[in-house]
C-alpha positions as a printed NumPy array, in Angstrom:
array([[175.868,  16.766, 122.035],
       [175.698,  19.845, 124.238],
       [178.273,  22.631, 123.798],
       [180.905,  22.   , 126.464],
       [183.348,  24.639, 127.678],
       [186.963,  23.637, 126.976],
       [190.337,  25.218, 127.512],
       [193.014,  24.906, 124.826],
       [196.715,  25.017, 125.753],
       [199.548,  25.145, 123.219],
       [202.253,  22.606, 124.13 ],
       [204.806,  23.514, 121.461],
       [206.469,  21.107, 119.059],
       [206.43 ,  18.089, 121.396],
       [203.851,  16.851, 123.903],
       [204.519,  17.812, 127.524],
       [202.762,  18.218, 130.847],
       [200.72 ,  21.333, 131.547],
       [202.488,  24.156, 133.374],
       [201.19 ,  26.779, 135.759],
       [202.028,  29.679, 133.426],
       [200.473,  28.206, 130.268],
       [198.108,  30.501, 128.365],
       [194.579,  29.194, 127.952],
       [192.179,  29.972, 125.11 ],
       [188.532,  29.219, 125.861],
       [186.142,  27.693, 123.382],
       [183.127,  25.428, 123.072],
       [182.764,  22.029, 121.45 ],
       [180.354,  22.179, 118.496],
       [179.17 ,  19.754, 115.81 ],
       [180.873,  19.438, 112.44 ],
       [178.891,  21.047, 109.578],
       [176.807,  18.612, 107.534],
       [173.907,  19.007, 105.118],
       [171.982,  15.931, 106.267],
       [168.89 ,  15.649, 108.405],
       [169.162,  15.87 , 112.181],
       [169.215,  12.118, 112.839],
       [171.945,  11.612, 110.216],
       [173.806,  14.633, 111.552],
       [174.065,  13.03 , 114.969],
       [175.405,   9.806, 113.474],
       [178.006,  11.709, 111.433],
       [179.162,  13.621, 114.523],
       [179.476,  10.384, 116.457],
       [181.767,   9.026, 113.736],
       [183.948,  12.146, 114.001],
       [184.279,  11.629, 117.751],
       [185.176,   7.96 , 117.244],
       [188.049,   9.055, 115.003],
       [189.24 ,  11.496, 117.67 ],
       [188.105,  14.548, 115.7  ],
       [186.586,  17.442, 117.609],
       [185.451,  20.883, 116.39 ],
       [185.838,  23.875, 118.71 ],
       [184.286,  27.32 , 118.235],
       [186.422,  30.133, 119.683],
       [184.511,  33.068, 118.233],
       [181.792,  33.346, 120.89 ],
       [184.213,  33.688, 123.794],
       [187.38 ,  35.221, 122.355],
       [186.891,  36.412, 118.748],
       [190.251,  38.264, 118.735],
       [192.514,  35.337, 119.6  ],
       [195.958,  35.054, 118.015],
       [195.837,  32.61 , 115.095],
       [199.567,  31.905, 115.515],
       [198.541,  30.019, 118.623],
       [197.604,  27.159, 116.251],
       [200.623,  27.299, 113.946],
       [201.285,  24.12 , 112.02 ],
       [203.166,  21.381, 113.809],
       [202.273,  22.535, 117.314],
       [200.713,  20.161, 119.79 ],
       [197.744,  21.286, 121.86 ],
       [195.996,  20.005, 124.974],
       [192.222,  20.231, 125.367],
       [190.928,  20.54 , 128.912],
       [187.248,  19.609, 129.144],
       [185.577,  21.588, 131.942],
       [182.483,  19.342, 131.779],
       [180.431,  22.518, 131.757],
       [177.436,  23.513, 129.634],
       [178.61 ,  26.657, 127.839],
       [175.453,  28.83 , 127.628],
       [175.27 ,  29.042, 131.427],
       [178.729,  30.611, 131.662],
       [179.127,  32.674, 128.482],
       [177.347,  35.78 , 129.931],
       [179.387,  35.612, 133.133],
       [182.681,  35.255, 131.248],
       [181.843,  38.212, 129.002],
       [180.959,  40.421, 131.974],
       [184.121,  39.422, 133.841],
       [186.19 ,  40.562, 130.849],
       [184.746,  44.08 , 131.271],
       [184.858,  44.017, 135.07 ],
       [187.276,  46.233, 136.997],
       [188.751,  44.169, 139.874],
       [189.681,  47.341, 141.74 ],
       [185.984,  48.093, 142.244],
       [185.74 ,  45.154, 144.669],
       [186.754,  45.727, 148.331],
       [189.43 ,  43.017, 148.184],
       [192.38 ,  45.261, 149.117],
       [193.966,  44.932, 145.67 ],
       [193.906,  41.145, 145.839],
       [195.33 ,  40.797, 149.325],
       [192.142,  39.197, 150.644],
       [192.294,  36.661, 147.804],
       [195.91 ,  35.81 , 148.675],
       [197.165,  37.313, 145.379],
       [199.825,  39.624, 146.88 ],
       [203.248,  38.063, 147.268],
       [204.468,  40.746, 149.669],
       [201.325,  40.533, 151.839],
       [200.152,  36.893, 151.906],
       [196.701,  36.267, 153.345],
       [196.231,  34.397, 156.601],
       [195.222,  30.919, 155.401],
       [195.694,  29.087, 158.68 ],
       [192.765,  27.134, 160.072],
       [191.111,  29.049, 162.904],
       [190.235,  26.009, 164.963],
       [193.432,  24.131, 164.262],
       [195.731,  27.01 , 165.275],
       [193.832,  27.868, 168.467],
       [194.766,  25.33 , 171.124],
       [194.903,  26.747, 174.679],
       [193.58 ,  23.571, 176.282],
       [194.426,  20.327, 174.525],
       [191.789,  18.276, 176.311],
       [189.105,  20.857, 175.502],
       [189.797,  21.069, 171.778],
       [190.314,  17.388, 171.099],
       [188.702,  16.565, 167.778],
       [185.477,  14.606, 168.024],
       [182.352,  14.029, 165.998],
       [180.141,  15.766, 168.538],
       [180.544,  19.359, 169.724],
       [180.038,  20.093, 173.4  ],
       [179.13 ,  23.547, 174.637],
       [182.447,  24.092, 176.425],
       [184.502,  23.458, 173.313],
       [182.127,  25.523, 171.219],
       [182.342,  28.38 , 173.698],
       [186.129,  28.498, 173.536],
       [186.205,  28.382, 169.734],
       [183.606,  31.141, 169.293],
       [185.277,  33.348, 171.932],
       [188.594,  33.11 , 170.085],
       [186.913,  33.905, 166.77 ],
       [185.29 ,  37.044, 168.188],
       [188.596,  38.195, 169.683],
       [190.5  ,  37.734, 166.413],
       [187.885,  38.379, 163.734],
       [188.814,  40.802, 160.938],
       [185.179,  41.635, 160.155],
       [184.589,  45.29 , 160.968],
       [181.144,  44.75 , 162.566],
       [182.606,  42.186, 164.992],
       [185.568,  44.504, 165.671],
       [183.091,  47.268, 166.603],
       [181.026,  44.941, 168.797],
       [183.97 ,  43.637, 170.812],
       [184.745,  47.185, 171.929],
       [181.734,  46.816, 174.251],
       [182.16 ,  44.024, 176.812],
       [178.428,  43.495, 177.323],
       [177.701,  43.3  , 173.589],
       [180.697,  41.056, 173.058],
       [179.328,  38.673, 175.679],
       [175.878,  38.77 , 174.064],
       [177.326,  38.042, 170.613],
       [179.31 ,  35.14 , 172.062],
       [176.228,  33.675, 173.707],
       [174.   ,  33.93 , 170.633],
       [176.591,  32.516, 168.218],
       [177.307,  29.571, 170.536],
       [173.581,  28.855, 170.781],
       [173.192,  29.121, 167.002],
       [176.064,  26.739, 166.267],
       [174.84 ,  24.299, 168.922],
       [171.259,  24.256, 167.602],
       [172.53 ,  23.877, 164.038],
       [174.42 ,  20.673, 165.034],
       [177.405,  21.509, 162.813],
       [179.93 ,  18.778, 162.158],
       [183.692,  19.353, 162.278],
       [184.043,  20.552, 158.676],
       [181.025,  22.825, 158.921],
       [182.248,  24.306, 162.195],
       [185.672,  25.004, 160.673],
       [184.067,  26.929, 157.816],
       [181.539,  28.644, 160.084],
       [184.321,  30.038, 162.278],
       [186.618,  30.956, 159.375],
       [183.721,  32.633, 157.553],
       [183.124,  34.934, 160.525],
       [186.832,  35.47 , 161.088],
       [187.88 ,  36.605, 157.569],
       [186.358,  39.163, 155.163],
       [186.588,  36.68 , 152.257],
       [185.87 ,  32.986, 152.718],
       [185.364,  29.987, 150.441],
       [183.586,  26.809, 151.475],
       [184.049,  23.943, 149.053],
       [183.196,  20.273, 149.041],
       [181.413,  17.54 , 147.087],
       [177.615,  17.298, 146.903],
       [175.847,  16.326, 150.096],
       [178.424,  17.769, 152.514],
       [176.108,  20.512, 153.803],
       [177.451,  23.61 , 152.036],
       [173.998,  25.11 , 151.419],
       [172.909,  24.296, 154.955],
       [176.04 ,  26.009, 156.283],
       [175.222,  29.029, 154.106],
       [171.844,  29.358, 155.832],
       [173.548,  29.196, 159.238],
       [176.021,  31.866, 158.11 ],
       [173.184,  34.196, 157.077],
       [171.536,  33.672, 160.474],
       [174.857,  34.546, 162.135],
       [175.112,  37.743, 160.073],
       [171.596,  38.697, 161.176],
       [172.648,  38.243, 164.807],
       [175.701,  40.442, 164.212],
       [173.555,  43.131, 162.556],
       [171.067,  43.23 , 165.424],
       [173.761,  43.479, 168.096],
       [175.732,  46.078, 166.134],
       [172.682,  48.347, 166.085],
       [172.768,  48.328, 169.884],
       [176.303,  49.691, 169.758],
       [175.474,  52.289, 167.115],
       [171.902,  53.452, 166.482],
       [172.892,  54.947, 163.132],
       [173.753,  51.508, 161.732],
       [171.182,  50.381, 159.203],
       [170.245,  46.797, 158.521],
       [171.911,  46.558, 155.132],
       [170.819,  43.765, 152.798],
       [172.417,  40.327, 152.847],
       [172.733,  39.181, 149.24 ],
       [172.548,  35.483, 148.335],
       [173.406,  34.593, 144.723],
       [173.274,  31.414, 142.662],
       [173.252,  30.749, 138.93 ],
       [170.691,  27.99 , 139.513],
       [167.104,  28.959, 140.244],
       [166.41 ,  25.774, 142.205],
       [169.349,  26.414, 144.548],
       [167.959,  29.853, 145.501],
       [164.555,  28.296, 146.241],
       [166.039,  25.604, 148.491],
       [168.183,  28.149, 150.326],
       [165.226,  30.468, 150.857],
       [162.97 ,  27.663, 152.109],
       [165.557,  26.596, 154.69 ],
       [166.054,  30.206, 155.78 ],
       [162.366,  31.055, 156.25 ],
       [161.898,  27.793, 158.173],
       [164.623,  28.819, 160.641],
       [163.887,  32.58 , 160.719],
       [160.167,  33.216, 160.29 ],
       [160.159,  36.996, 160.827],
       [162.643,  38.154, 158.206],
       [162.047,  40.66 , 155.436],
       [163.011,  38.744, 152.304],
       [162.82 ,  39.533, 148.604],
       [163.171,  36.757, 146.03 ],
       [164.525,  38.202, 142.769],
       [163.267,  36.252, 139.785],
       [160.512,  33.69 , 139.43 ],
       [160.552,  30.963, 142.107],
       [159.825,  27.406, 141.094],
       [158.168,  26.716, 144.452],
       [154.649,  28.139, 144.788],
       [155.082,  28.658, 148.542],
       [157.824,  31.251, 147.866],
       [155.75 ,  33.548, 145.649],
       [154.872,  35.756, 148.602],
       [158.542,  36.789, 148.748],
       [158.744,  37.919, 145.116],
       [159.171,  41.504, 143.939],
       [155.687,  41.511, 142.412],
       [154.107,  40.5  , 145.719],
       [155.912,  43.297, 147.564],
       [154.894,  45.771, 144.887],
       [151.279,  44.826, 145.496],
       [151.467,  44.86 , 149.302],
       [153.713,  47.854, 149.983],
       [151.698,  50.886, 151.195],
       [153.784,  53.42 , 149.272],
       [153.373,  51.4  , 146.094],
       [149.622,  51.114, 146.654],
       [149.296,  54.874, 147.214],
       [151.335,  55.639, 144.108],
       [149.261,  53.203, 142.081],
       [146.032,  54.877, 143.299],
       [147.341,  58.297, 142.29 ],
       [148.384,  57.002, 138.881],
       [144.927,  55.472, 138.367],
       [143.298,  58.817, 139.2  ],
       [145.606,  60.643, 136.799],
       [144.779,  58.149, 134.08 ],
       [141.08 ,  58.727, 134.691],
       [141.581,  62.508, 134.46 ],
       [143.514,  62.011, 131.236],
       [140.646,  59.953, 129.827],
       [138.159,  62.673, 130.785],
       [140.353,  65.286, 129.1  ],
       [140.597,  63.158, 125.96 ],
       [136.804,  62.752, 125.906],
       [136.322,  66.491, 126.392],
       [138.765,  67.268, 123.57 ],
       [136.841,  64.96 , 121.228],
       [133.531,  66.662, 122.1  ],
       [135.148,  70.06 , 121.618],
       [136.509,  68.987, 118.239],
       [133.059,  67.812, 117.063],
       [131.477,  71.021, 118.381],
       [133.934,  73.172, 116.45 ],
       [133.42 ,  71.083, 113.331],
       [129.662,  71.524, 113.674],
       [130.041,  75.288, 114.109],
       [132.201,  75.552, 110.994],
       [129.601,  73.666, 108.972]])
């Protein structure tokens, strides 16, 4: 059995439904201790599970938990997260030490955590409805409808780069044209278009959905949109640098698939793949490849090689000098 991440909630003296304010202690399901061989150990653990007995280790995640949480007679609820623990333990430990104020989330306002300043959670497409016949929901997106939706997004976006661009009418028109063309070529469906527009409208955005709904594909389209915004913003301000766009995933395979889709759509990008790719075709984007091909790195490596050669010559000379002095003393 693999160690699953579980949450434990104290229910009090009598069983009850879970409540929003309940405290949760995190732990992992582990095997009961036995002194038998591995095959017998598995059978013994299976018998424990059949009897409804489960052993949970709390020490790896929260070693300082309050033991009164499990006072005699109290009922507890175990919430199985269906998650393999080792993948999440490092992240949970780092989050415990993390300072939320270091993130540019306006003290939680952008995550809708401020009661006095609730975030705008309305749907961009649903709330914008100047022409009912133009915005009628359909499975296919025509250019006219797309044009209206993108124009409204640009006019109301809270992203600072888009705010700067729309101060220039010609650049605003260019951004509108390129984003419409991108969304049209990407053949986004209704759900993907909703998230595409909301992602460019708000500083923080979450796209969620079951497997196979096109979340990763939409992520590639979003990165391409950010590249368009970067390029146009530089026309408005020459001092703007092309800052990096960071794509993260805790699964190596997901990064490879994302990168392959991106380089297929945008062939002239400067990309760096952190870590070891599973796909051989992506090795040219790794850090090691760039270290070998970068001119500055090559020049530095040549200088280091020369210095190492000089050091070797000095060491050889010192040995000869040592033998010469030893000979003279004899």
